[in-house]
Amino acid sequence: MPLAKPHMDLHALRQQFPILAREVHGNPLIYFDNANTAQKPAAAIAAVDDFYRRHNANVARAVHTLSEEATTLYEEARAKVAALIGAASANEVVLTTGTTLAINLVAQGWLRPRLQPGDEIVVSHMEHHANIVPWQLLCAERGAHLKVAPIHDDGTLDLPGLLALLGPRTRLVGLAHVSNVLGSINPVAEVARHTRAAGIPLLVDGSQALPHFPVDVQALGCDFYAFTGHKLFAPTGTGALWGRYELLDAMSPVIGGGEMIESVSFEGTIYAAPPRRFEAGTPNIAGFVGLAAAIDWLRAQDQPALRAHEDALGERLRAGLRGFPGIRFIGEAAQRVSVASFLLEGAHATDLAVLLDLEGIAVRSGQHCAHPLLQRYGVGATLRASLAFYNTADEVDRFLAALEKVRGML
Ligand code: PLP
């Protein structure tokens, strides 16, 4: 099976990501840390550069030309995020610094005023800390309980196990669309059918989904969807919270300051309508201009071809890894993205990562901000190779050869 469809010119595509041409320790860079943060196309880098060279001003504050241009660009970014994820309106999109802030906004703005002692929040065992700790903070403050939906050994969600946790005290379910460690794709639409029937809001952490496949929040049927721009080929410090408008409208402001108000007096302040209610202060305007450019770039690609190429690479990687004696994969769900977390018997993941770096290969080792998940598997660290569509079969083969070499050094 050919790795790339004939109409996908991988060489030309890679040339649009300038960093991929660099060397590390005298070797051509092999960047397999895409789940951590992804590389940026020249179009996104140029958009940030152009913003600072020609349009830089603050948004929504002044009537001068530059400020109007900056505001237009910022609002265009919101509209592009809305179109990307199938939101009913751009007003349902709160621009945030990333997933972490998005989830904390829901925790503090939606749930905090509604949470009573004895109430319950349900998350899965495969969540990133960003979808655990905000709920723990609330539970500690309110005397509520965090319930953990189980997963199977192969890294799939135990759906009946999750559904069994839903009850009259459940106030919210938080679930990753895709696990950053296991790569498993969770059955979000199915979970949403149940949570909607029970009247429980469902927040989906889409950080690891959008970089791999298109998402339509309305088709999914969830209530909140959070994602981060820097994993989506856009600048750091960008991301979004999507929420059904009636939910956003019922949310309390979390961070107070300029831009999130209609009027302020010492007698009382009137807050702005969503999404501005949740965007206090000067945002990362240039970053969102870069996000808009990254979204434009992505949507102009043949996305099914990118996905097919990436999936084939992921399978090539796993097939090669299976040949290593003493390999243990953490996460082998059938429905998954091109992320492989594993351990090699007798070799510490971080030692391997350090030696691989000397070969020019970037991978992540450690607990991947998912301590409870690694505890679930009884391991202290894994090595994670996470691919993107700009990776090549040759890189996979060179990674496998380098892994064999460095393992022999330990
Ligand atoms: N959720 C998942 C599944 C992630 O992989 C990450 C980042 O690693 C996050 C949340 C946090 O994203 P950010 O640090 O951009 O807010």
Coordinates of C-alpha atoms and ligand atoms in Angstrom, one line a residue:
M1 CA 0.0 0.0 0.0
P2 CA 1.5 3.4 -1.0
L3 CA 2.1 5.6 2.0
A4 CA 1.0 8.8 0.3
K5 CA -1.8 9.1 -2.2
P6 CA -0.4 10.2 -5.6
H7 CA -1.9 13.6 -5.4
M8 CA -0.2 14.4 -2.0
D9 CA 3.3 15.8 -2.6
L10 CA 4.9 15.1 0.8
H11 CA 8.1 16.8 -0.2
A12 CA 6.3 20.0 -1.1
L13 CA 4.2 19.8 2.0
R14 CA 7.2 19.5 4.3
Q15 CA 8.8 22.5 2.6
Q16 CA 6.0 24.6 4.0
F17 CA 7.2 23.7 7.6
P18 CA 10.6 25.5 7.7
I19 CA 11.7 23.9 11.0
L20 CA 11.6 20.5 9.4
A21 CA 14.7 21.4 7.4
R22 CA 16.9 21.9 10.4
E23 CA 19.5 19.6 11.9
V24 CA 19.9 18.6 15.6
H25 CA 23.3 17.4 16.8
G26 CA 24.4 17.1 13.2
N27 CA 21.5 14.9 12.1
P28 CA 18.4 15.8 10.1
L29 CA 15.6 16.6 12.6
I30 CA 13.0 13.9 13.1
Y31 CA 10.2 15.5 14.9
F32 CA 8.0 12.8 16.6
D33 CA 6.7 15.0 19.5
N34 CA 3.7 16.3 17.8
A35 CA 1.3 15.5 20.6
N36 CA 3.3 17.8 22.8
T37 CA 3.3 20.7 20.3
A38 CA 3.1 20.7 16.5
Q39 CA 5.3 22.6 14.1
K40 CA 3.9 25.6 12.2
P41 CA 3.5 26.2 8.5
A42 CA 5.2 29.2 7.0
A43 CA 1.8 30.7 6.3
A44 CA 1.1 30.9 10.0
I45 CA 4.5 32.3 10.8
A46 CA 4.2 34.9 8.1
A47 CA 0.7 35.9 9.3
V48 CA 2.2 36.6 12.8
D49 CA 5.1 38.5 11.2
D50 CA 2.8 40.5 9.0
F51 CA 0.5 41.4 11.9
Y52 CA 3.4 43.0 13.8
R53 CA 4.8 44.7 10.8
R54 CA 1.6 46.2 9.4
H55 CA -1.4 45.9 11.7
N56 CA -0.3 45.9 15.3
A57 CA -2.8 47.6 17.7
N58 CA -5.1 46.6 20.5
V59 CA -8.5 45.2 19.7
A60 CA -11.9 46.7 20.3
R61 CA -10.6 49.8 22.1
A62 CA -9.8 52.5 19.6
V63 CA -11.4 53.8 16.5
H64 CA -8.2 54.3 14.5
T65 CA -7.4 52.2 11.4
L66 CA -4.9 49.9 12.9
S67 CA -7.1 49.0 15.8
E68 CA -10.0 48.3 13.5
E69 CA -7.8 46.1 11.4
A70 CA -6.5 44.2 14.4
T71 CA -10.1 43.8 15.6
T72 CA -11.2 42.5 12.2
L73 CA -8.4 40.0 12.1
Y74 CA -9.1 38.9 15.7
E75 CA -12.8 38.4 15.0
E76 CA -12.0 36.6 11.7
A77 CA -10.0 34.1 13.8
R78 CA -13.0 33.5 15.9
A79 CA -15.2 33.0 12.8
K80 CA -12.6 30.5 11.4
V81 CA -12.5 28.5 14.6
A82 CA -16.4 28.4 14.5
A83 CA -16.3 27.2 11.0
L84 CA -13.6 24.6 11.7
I85 CA -15.5 22.9 14.5
G86 CA -19.1 23.4 13.1
A87 CA -20.3 25.9 15.8
A88 CA -23.7 27.4 15.2
S89 CA -22.3 30.9 15.6
A90 CA -19.0 32.6 16.2
N91 CA -20.5 33.9 19.4
E92 CA -20.2 30.4 20.8
V93 CA -16.4 30.5 20.5
V94 CA -14.4 31.9 23.5
L95 CA -10.8 32.5 22.5
T96 CA -8.5 31.3 25.2
T97 CA -4.8 30.6 25.8
G98 CA -5.5 26.9 25.3
T99 CA -7.3 23.9 26.6
T100 CA -6.3 24.5 30.1
L101 CA -7.9 27.9 30.4
A102 CA -10.9 26.6 28.5
I103 CA -11.6 23.8 30.9
N104 CA -11.0 26.1 33.9
L105 CA -13.5 28.6 32.6
V106 CA -16.2 25.8 32.5
A107 CA -15.2 24.7 36.0
Q108 CA -15.3 28.1 37.5
G109 CA -17.9 29.8 35.4
W110 CA -20.4 27.0 34.8
L111 CA -20.0 24.5 37.6
R112 CA -18.8 26.4 40.6
P113 CA -22.0 28.4 41.1
R114 CA -24.0 25.2 40.7
L115 CA -22.0 22.6 42.6
Q116 CA -23.4 21.4 46.0
P117 CA -21.8 19.2 48.6
G118 CA -22.3 15.6 47.6
D119 CA -22.6 16.4 43.9
E120 CA -20.5 14.4 41.4
I121 CA -18.3 15.1 38.4
V122 CA -17.3 12.2 36.2
V123 CA -14.0 12.0 34.2
S124 CA -12.3 9.1 32.6
H125 CA -9.1 7.4 33.8
M126 CA -7.2 8.5 30.6
E127 CA -7.5 12.3 31.2
H128 CA -4.7 14.9 30.9
H129 CA -4.2 16.8 34.2
A130 CA -6.0 19.7 32.5
N131 CA -9.2 17.7 32.7
I132 CA -8.6 16.4 36.2
V133 CA -7.2 19.1 38.4
P134 CA -9.7 21.9 37.7
W135 CA -12.4 19.5 38.9
Q136 CA -10.4 18.5 42.0
L137 CA -10.1 22.1 43.0
L138 CA -13.8 22.5 42.8
C139 CA -14.6 19.3 44.6
A140 CA -12.3 20.2 47.4
E141 CA -13.9 23.6 47.7
R142 CA -17.5 22.4 47.5
G143 CA -17.4 19.0 49.1
A144 CA -18.2 17.3 45.8
H145 CA -16.8 14.0 44.5
L146 CA -14.8 13.2 41.4
K147 CA -15.7 9.9 40.0
V148 CA -13.4 8.1 37.6
A149 CA -14.7 6.1 34.6
P150 CA -12.6 2.9 34.1
I151 CA -10.7 2.0 30.9
H152 CA -9.8 -1.4 29.6
D153 CA -6.2 -2.7 29.4
D154 CA -6.0 -2.0 25.7
G155 CA -6.7 1.7 26.3
T156 CA -10.3 1.8 25.3
L157 CA -12.9 3.5 27.4
D158 CA -15.2 1.2 29.4
L159 CA -18.4 2.8 28.2
P160 CA -20.8 0.7 30.4
G161 CA -18.4 1.6 33.3
L162 CA -18.8 5.3 32.6
L163 CA -22.5 5.1 32.1
A164 CA -22.9 3.2 35.4
L165 CA -21.4 6.3 37.2
L166 CA -24.0 8.7 35.9
G167 CA -26.7 9.4 38.4
P168 CA -28.9 12.1 39.9
R169 CA -25.9 13.9 41.5
T170 CA -23.8 14.0 38.3
R171 CA -23.3 17.6 37.4
L172 CA -20.8 17.3 34.5
V173 CA -18.9 14.7 32.5
G174 CA -15.4 15.6 31.2
L175 CA -13.9 13.3 28.6
A176 CA -10.9 13.4 26.2
H177 CA -11.8 13.1 22.5
V178 CA -8.4 11.4 22.0
S179 CA -6.0 10.4 24.7
N180 CA -2.6 12.1 24.5
V181 CA -0.9 8.9 25.9
L182 CA -2.9 6.0 24.5
G183 CA -4.0 7.6 21.2
S184 CA -7.4 6.1 21.7
I185 CA -10.4 7.9 20.1
N186 CA -13.3 7.9 22.5
P187 CA -16.9 7.3 21.4
V188 CA -17.9 10.9 22.2
A189 CA -21.1 11.0 20.2
E190 CA -22.3 7.9 22.0
V191 CA -21.4 9.3 25.4
A192 CA -23.2 12.5 24.4
R193 CA -26.4 10.6 23.6
H194 CA -26.5 9.3 27.1
T195 CA -25.5 12.5 28.9
R196 CA -28.0 14.6 26.9
A197 CA -30.8 12.1 27.8
A198 CA -29.8 12.5 31.4
G199 CA -29.5 16.3 31.2
I200 CA -25.8 16.3 32.2
P201 CA -23.4 18.6 30.4
L202 CA -20.6 16.9 28.6
L203 CA -17.3 18.7 28.2
V204 CA -14.9 17.2 25.6
D205 CA -11.2 17.9 25.6
G206 CA -10.4 18.0 21.9
S207 CA -6.7 18.9 22.2
Q208 CA -5.5 15.7 20.5
A209 CA -8.4 15.2 18.1
L210 CA -8.4 18.3 15.9
P211 CA -4.8 17.8 14.8
H212 CA -5.8 14.4 13.4
F213 CA -9.3 14.6 12.0
P214 CA -12.2 17.1 11.4
V215 CA -14.6 17.7 14.3
D216 CA -18.2 18.9 14.2
V217 CA -19.3 19.8 17.7
Q218 CA -23.0 19.8 16.8
A219 CA -22.8 16.4 15.2
L220 CA -21.0 15.1 18.3
G221 CA -23.8 16.4 20.5
C222 CA -21.5 17.6 23.3
D223 CA -22.1 20.8 25.3
F224 CA -18.5 22.2 25.7
Y225 CA -15.5 21.5 23.5
A226 CA -12.0 22.7 24.4
F227 CA -8.9 22.7 22.2
T228 CA -5.5 24.2 22.0
G229 CA -4.0 26.0 19.0
H230 CA -0.3 25.0 19.4
K231 CA -1.1 21.3 18.7
L232 CA -3.1 22.4 15.6
F233 CA 0.0 23.9 13.8
A234 CA -0.7 27.4 15.3
P235 CA 1.1 29.6 17.7
T236 CA 1.3 28.8 21.4
G237 CA -1.0 30.7 23.8
T238 CA -4.0 30.2 21.5
G239 CA -7.0 27.9 21.8
A240 CA -10.7 28.0 22.3
L241 CA -13.7 27.0 24.4
W242 CA -16.8 26.2 22.4
G243 CA -20.1 26.0 24.3
R244 CA -23.8 25.9 23.4
Y245 CA -24.7 29.6 23.5
E246 CA -27.4 29.1 26.2
L247 CA -24.8 27.5 28.5
L248 CA -22.2 30.2 27.9
D249 CA -24.9 32.8 28.5
A250 CA -25.7 31.1 31.9
M251 CA -22.0 31.1 32.9
S252 CA -20.6 33.6 35.4
P253 CA -17.5 35.5 34.5
V254 CA -14.3 34.1 35.8
I255 CA -11.6 36.7 35.1
G256 CA -12.5 40.3 35.6
G257 CA -11.1 43.3 33.8
G258 CA -11.3 45.3 30.6
E259 CA -13.3 44.1 27.6
M260 CA -15.5 41.7 29.5
I261 CA -18.0 44.4 30.6
E262 CA -20.9 46.4 29.2
S263 CA -20.5 49.1 31.9
V264 CA -18.6 49.5 35.1
S265 CA -19.5 51.7 38.1
F266 CA -18.7 51.4 41.8
E267 CA -22.4 50.7 42.4
G268 CA -22.4 47.7 40.1
T269 CA -20.9 46.3 36.9
I270 CA -22.8 44.9 33.9
Y271 CA -21.0 42.1 32.2
A272 CA -20.8 41.7 28.4
A273 CA -22.5 38.9 26.6
P274 CA -20.5 35.8 25.6
P275 CA -18.0 35.3 24.3
R276 CA -16.5 38.7 25.4
R277 CA -17.6 38.0 29.0
F278 CA -14.8 35.4 29.2
E279 CA -12.1 37.4 27.4
A280 CA -10.9 39.9 29.9
G281 CA -7.7 41.9 29.1
T282 CA -5.7 42.1 26.0
P283 CA -5.6 38.8 24.2
N284 CA -2.8 37.1 22.2
I285 CA -3.9 39.0 19.0
A286 CA -1.0 38.0 16.9
G287 CA -1.3 34.4 18.0
F288 CA -4.9 34.3 16.9
V289 CA -4.0 35.8 13.6
G290 CA -1.5 32.9 13.3
L291 CA -4.2 30.4 14.4
A292 CA -6.5 31.8 11.6
A293 CA -3.7 31.3 9.1
A294 CA -3.0 27.7 10.3
I295 CA -6.7 26.9 10.0
D296 CA -6.9 28.3 6.5
W297 CA -3.8 26.3 5.6
L298 CA -5.2 23.1 7.1
R299 CA -8.6 23.4 5.4
A300 CA -7.0 24.0 2.1
Q301 CA -5.3 20.6 2.3
D302 CA -6.7 17.2 1.2
Q303 CA -7.4 16.2 4.8
P304 CA -8.5 12.6 4.0
A305 CA -5.2 12.2 2.2
L306 CA -3.3 13.6 5.2
R307 CA -5.1 11.3 7.6
A308 CA -4.5 8.2 5.4
H309 CA -0.8 9.0 5.1
E310 CA -0.5 9.6 8.9
D311 CA -2.4 6.4 9.8
A312 CA -0.3 4.4 7.5
L313 CA 2.8 5.9 9.1
G314 CA 1.4 5.1 12.6
E315 CA 0.9 1.4 11.5
R316 CA 4.4 1.2 10.0
L317 CA 5.8 2.5 13.3
R318 CA 3.9 0.0 15.4
A319 CA 4.7 -2.9 13.1
G320 CA 8.4 -2.0 13.4
L321 CA 8.2 -1.6 17.2
R322 CA 6.5 -5.0 17.6
G323 CA 9.8 -6.5 16.4
F324 CA 11.6 -5.2 19.5
P325 CA 12.1 -7.9 22.2
G326 CA 10.5 -6.9 25.5
I327 CA 8.3 -4.1 24.1
R328 CA 5.2 -3.2 26.0
F329 CA 2.7 -0.8 24.4
I330 CA 0.5 1.4 26.6
G331 CA -2.6 1.8 24.5
E332 CA -3.6 -0.6 21.7
A333 CA -7.1 0.6 20.9
A334 CA -8.4 -0.2 17.4
Q335 CA -9.7 3.3 17.1
R336 CA -6.7 5.4 17.5
V337 CA -4.5 8.2 16.1
S338 CA -0.8 7.9 15.2
V339 CA 0.6 8.0 18.7
A340 CA 2.6 5.1 20.2
S341 CA 3.5 5.0 23.9
F342 CA 5.7 2.1 24.9
L343 CA 8.4 0.8 27.2
L344 CA 11.4 -1.3 26.3
E345 CA 12.4 -3.9 28.9
G346 CA 15.7 -2.9 30.6
A347 CA 15.8 0.6 29.2
H348 CA 14.5 3.7 30.9
A349 CA 12.3 5.8 28.7
T350 CA 14.1 9.1 29.5
D351 CA 17.5 7.5 28.9
L352 CA 16.3 6.4 25.5
A353 CA 14.8 9.9 24.8
V354 CA 18.1 11.6 25.7
L355 CA 20.1 9.2 23.4
L356 CA 17.5 9.6 20.6
D357 CA 17.9 13.4 20.8
L358 CA 21.6 12.9 20.0
E359 CA 20.5 11.2 16.8
G360 CA 18.3 14.3 16.0
I361 CA 15.1 12.6 17.1
A362 CA 12.6 14.4 19.2
V363 CA 10.2 12.2 21.3
R364 CA 8.7 12.7 24.7
S365 CA 9.4 10.5 27.7
G366 CA 7.7 10.6 31.1
Q367 CA 4.2 10.7 32.4
H368 CA 2.7 13.1 29.8
C369 CA 0.7 15.1 32.3
A370 CA -1.4 11.9 32.9
H371 CA -0.1 10.6 36.3
P372 CA -3.3 8.6 37.1
L373 CA -3.2 6.9 33.7
L374 CA 0.3 5.7 34.1
Q375 CA -0.5 4.6 37.7
R376 CA -3.3 2.6 36.2
Y377 CA -0.8 0.7 34.1
G378 CA 1.7 0.5 36.9
V379 CA 4.5 2.3 35.0
G380 CA 6.6 5.3 35.9
A381 CA 7.2 6.6 32.4
T382 CA 6.7 5.7 28.8
L383 CA 8.5 6.8 25.6
R384 CA 5.9 8.4 23.3
A385 CA 6.4 8.9 19.5
S386 CA 3.6 11.0 18.2
L387 CA 3.3 11.6 14.4
A388 CA 1.9 14.3 12.2
F389 CA 1.1 14.3 8.5
Y390 CA 4.4 15.9 7.6
N391 CA 6.4 12.9 8.9
T392 CA 7.7 10.3 6.4
A393 CA 8.1 6.6 6.1
D394 CA 11.9 7.2 5.9
E395 CA 11.8 9.0 9.3
V396 CA 9.9 6.1 10.8
D397 CA 12.5 3.6 9.5
R398 CA 15.4 5.8 10.7
F399 CA 13.7 6.2 14.1
L400 CA 13.4 2.4 14.4
A401 CA 17.0 1.9 13.5
A402 CA 18.1 4.6 16.0
L403 CA 16.0 3.0 18.7
E404 CA 17.7 -0.3 18.1
K405 CA 21.1 1.5 18.2
V406 CA 20.5 3.5 21.4
R407 CA 18.9 0.5 23.2
G408 CA 22.1 -1.4 22.6
M409 CA 24.0 1.4 24.4
L410 CA 22.1 1.0 27.6
Ligands
PLP1 N1 -5.6 17.9 27.2 C1 -4.8 17.1 26.5 C2 -5.4 15.8 26.1 C3 -3.5 17.4 26.1 O1 -2.8 16.6 25.4 C4 -3.0 18.7 26.5 C5 -1.6 19.1 26.2 O2 -0.7 18.3 26.3 C6 -3.8 19.5 27.3 C7 -5.1 19.1 27.6 C8 -3.4 20.9 27.7 O3 -3.2 21.8 26.7 P1 -2.6 23.2 26.9 O4 -1.4 23.0 27.8 O5 -2.3 23.7 25.6 O6 -3.6 24.0 27.6

